[in-house]
Amino acid sequence: MQSRNRQAALCILRRNHTFLVAEIRDPHTGRVYHRPPGGGIEKNEIPEEAVRRELQEELGITLSTIQALGSIDHIWFWKGYEVHERAWLFLADSSEHPHLENGETPEILEADGDRFTTHWRSIREIDDSLPPICPSTLLQFLRPLLA
């Protein structure tokens, strides 16, 4: 299997004790992940610029206030690659966006035409009946910060 290095900027859109995740399916394996909205950092772009751009492109959301939380280095498998990723994490409050604050789950539209449903996922509880979260250590990272 080929490997690939990448940096991504992901947004933890918080609503009470939940956060928004996209349900993404690997087209090669069929494996499903729950992943916060965001995406790759482009050349000459800083993580904060990337997360703002990605949320505007994918959800039509303009982030006004965000808080940098740090980063997680992890490995995951996507589209036939072993992806070595540094995921920069940013916190935003859903109250700035009434449709999100009301619990709506917008569809994410990727630049390549892929569409993903979204769900509100608990920060506090691990539910093994749901798909794994990517990055896999995200909940452990968030709990002390957002408890």
Short mmCIF file of N, CA and C in Angstrom, two decimals, residues 84-138:
data_model
loop_
_atom_site.label_atom_id
_atom_site.label_comp_id
_atom_site.label_asym_id
_atom_site.label_seq_id
_atom_site.Cartn_x
_atom_site.Cartn_y
_atom_site.Cartn_z
N HIS A 84 -0.61 9.57 6.43
CA HIS A 84 0.05 10.10 7.62
C HIS A 84 -0.35 11.57 7.69
N GLU A 85 -1.19 11.88 8.67
CA GLU A 85 -1.80 13.20 8.68
C GLU A 85 -1.55 13.95 10.00
N ARG A 86 -1.27 15.22 9.86
CA ARG A 86 -1.33 16.14 11.01
C ARG A 86 -2.63 16.91 10.83
N ALA A 87 -3.56 16.71 11.78
CA ALA A 87 -4.86 17.36 11.74
C ALA A 87 -4.87 18.52 12.73
N TRP A 88 -4.94 19.74 12.21
CA TRP A 88 -5.05 20.94 13.03
C TRP A 88 -6.52 21.12 13.39
N LEU A 89 -6.79 21.32 14.67
CA LEU A 89 -8.17 21.36 15.16
C LEU A 89 -8.55 22.77 15.60
N PHE A 90 -9.75 23.16 15.23
CA PHE A 90 -10.29 24.48 15.59
C PHE A 90 -11.70 24.30 16.13
N LEU A 91 -12.03 25.08 17.14
CA LEU A 91 -13.34 25.04 17.78
C LEU A 91 -14.17 26.22 17.32
N ALA A 92 -15.42 25.96 16.93
CA ALA A 92 -16.38 27.01 16.58
C ALA A 92 -17.69 26.66 17.27
N ASP A 93 -18.47 27.68 17.57
CA ASP A 93 -19.74 27.50 18.27
C ASP A 93 -20.88 27.51 17.26
N SER A 94 -21.74 26.52 17.34
CA SER A 94 -22.85 26.44 16.39
C SER A 94 -23.85 27.57 16.58
N SER A 95 -23.82 28.27 17.73
CA SER A 95 -24.80 29.33 17.98
C SER A 95 -24.67 30.48 16.99
N GLU A 96 -23.53 30.59 16.33
CA GLU A 96 -23.36 31.63 15.31
C GLU A 96 -24.15 31.32 14.04
N HIS A 97 -24.65 30.10 13.94
CA HIS A 97 -25.36 29.65 12.73
C HIS A 97 -26.68 29.01 13.17
N PRO A 98 -27.80 29.77 13.10
CA PRO A 98 -29.08 29.29 13.66
C PRO A 98 -29.50 27.90 13.19
N HIS A 99 -29.28 27.56 11.92
CA HIS A 99 -29.70 26.24 11.45
C HIS A 99 -28.91 25.12 12.15
N LEU A 100 -27.65 25.37 12.46
CA LEU A 100 -26.87 24.37 13.20
C LEU A 100 -27.27 24.34 14.66
N GLU A 101 -27.49 25.51 15.25
CA GLU A 101 -27.90 25.58 16.65
C GLU A 101 -29.21 24.84 16.86
N ASN A 102 -30.08 24.81 15.85
CA ASN A 102 -31.35 24.11 15.93
C ASN A 102 -31.20 22.61 15.67
N GLY A 103 -29.98 22.15 15.46
CA GLY A 103 -29.74 20.72 15.29
C GLY A 103 -29.81 20.21 13.87
N GLU A 104 -29.92 21.11 12.90
CA GLU A 104 -29.95 20.65 11.51
C GLU A 104 -28.63 19.97 11.15
N THR A 105 -28.71 19.06 10.22
CA THR A 105 -27.53 18.33 9.77
C THR A 105 -27.37 18.55 8.26
N PRO A 106 -26.63 19.59 7.90
CA PRO A 106 -26.49 19.92 6.47
C PRO A 106 -25.66 18.89 5.73
N GLU A 107 -25.89 18.81 4.44
CA GLU A 107 -25.08 17.95 3.59
C GLU A 107 -23.78 18.68 3.26
N ILE A 108 -22.69 17.93 3.22
CA ILE A 108 -21.39 18.49 2.82
C ILE A 108 -21.18 18.18 1.35
N LEU A 109 -20.81 19.20 0.61
CA LEU A 109 -20.52 19.04 -0.81
C LEU A 109 -19.04 19.29 -1.02
N GLU A 110 -18.32 18.27 -1.47
CA GLU A 110 -16.88 18.37 -1.73
C GLU A 110 -16.65 18.97 -3.12
N ALA A 111 -15.47 19.52 -3.32
CA ALA A 111 -15.11 20.13 -4.61
C ALA A 111 -15.20 19.13 -5.75
N ASP A 112 -14.95 17.83 -5.47
CA ASP A 112 -14.99 16.81 -6.52
C ASP A 112 -16.39 16.27 -6.77
N GLY A 113 -17.40 16.85 -6.09
CA GLY A 113 -18.78 16.42 -6.30
C GLY A 113 -19.29 15.41 -5.29
N ASP A 114 -18.39 14.84 -4.47
CA ASP A 114 -18.84 13.92 -3.43
C ASP A 114 -19.75 14.65 -2.45
N ARG A 115 -20.77 13.93 -1.98
CA ARG A 115 -21.70 14.48 -1.00
C ARG A 115 -21.69 13.57 0.22
N PHE A 116 -21.69 14.19 1.41
CA PHE A 116 -21.68 13.44 2.65
C PHE A 116 -22.75 13.96 3.60
N THR A 117 -23.44 13.05 4.26
CA THR A 117 -24.38 13.45 5.29
C THR A 117 -23.61 13.83 6.54
N THR A 118 -24.26 14.59 7.42
CA THR A 118 -23.64 14.96 8.68
C THR A 118 -24.52 14.49 9.84
N HIS A 119 -23.90 14.40 11.01
CA HIS A 119 -24.57 13.96 12.23
C HIS A 119 -23.98 14.73 13.40
N TRP A 120 -24.75 14.84 14.47
CA TRP A 120 -24.23 15.39 15.72
C TRP A 120 -23.75 14.23 16.57
N ARG A 121 -22.52 14.27 16.96
CA ARG A 121 -21.88 13.17 17.70
C ARG A 121 -21.50 13.65 19.11
N SER A 122 -21.71 12.80 20.11
CA SER A 122 -21.42 13.16 21.49
C SER A 122 -19.92 13.31 21.73
N ILE A 123 -19.56 14.35 22.48
CA ILE A 123 -18.18 14.55 22.90
C ILE A 123 -17.89 13.64 24.10
N ARG A 124 -18.89 13.43 24.92
CA ARG A 124 -18.71 12.74 26.20
C ARG A 124 -18.75 11.22 26.12
N GLU A 125 -19.59 10.70 25.25
CA GLU A 125 -19.86 9.26 25.25
C GLU A 125 -19.26 8.57 24.03
N ILE A 126 -18.78 7.37 24.25
CA ILE A 126 -18.32 6.53 23.14
C ILE A 126 -19.45 5.56 22.82
N ASP A 127 -19.88 5.55 21.58
CA ASP A 127 -20.94 4.67 21.13
C ASP A 127 -20.35 3.74 20.08
N ASP A 128 -20.09 2.49 20.49
CA ASP A 128 -19.45 1.54 19.58
C ASP A 128 -20.33 1.12 18.42
N SER A 129 -21.62 1.49 18.45
CA SER A 129 -22.48 1.14 17.32
C SER A 129 -22.31 2.13 16.16
N LEU A 130 -21.62 3.24 16.42
CA LEU A 130 -21.39 4.24 15.39
C LEU A 130 -20.05 4.00 14.69
N PRO A 131 -19.88 4.56 13.49
CA PRO A 131 -18.58 4.43 12.81
C PRO A 131 -17.46 5.06 13.64
N PRO A 132 -16.23 4.61 13.43
CA PRO A 132 -15.10 5.20 14.16
C PRO A 132 -14.90 6.66 13.78
N ILE A 133 -14.41 7.41 14.75
CA ILE A 133 -14.09 8.82 14.51
C ILE A 133 -12.67 8.90 13.96
N CYS A 134 -12.48 9.83 13.03
CA CYS A 134 -11.17 10.07 12.44
C CYS A 134 -10.84 11.54 12.59
N PRO A 135 -9.77 11.85 13.29
CA PRO A 135 -8.73 11.03 13.88
C PRO A 135 -9.25 10.18 15.05
N SER A 136 -8.70 9.00 15.19
CA SER A 136 -9.21 8.04 16.18
C SER A 136 -9.05 8.50 17.62
N THR A 137 -8.11 9.38 17.90
CA THR A 137 -7.90 9.86 19.27
C THR A 137 -8.60 11.21 19.53
N LEU A 138 -9.49 11.62 18.63
CA LEU A 138 -10.12 12.93 18.75
C LEU A 138 -10.90 13.10 20.05
#
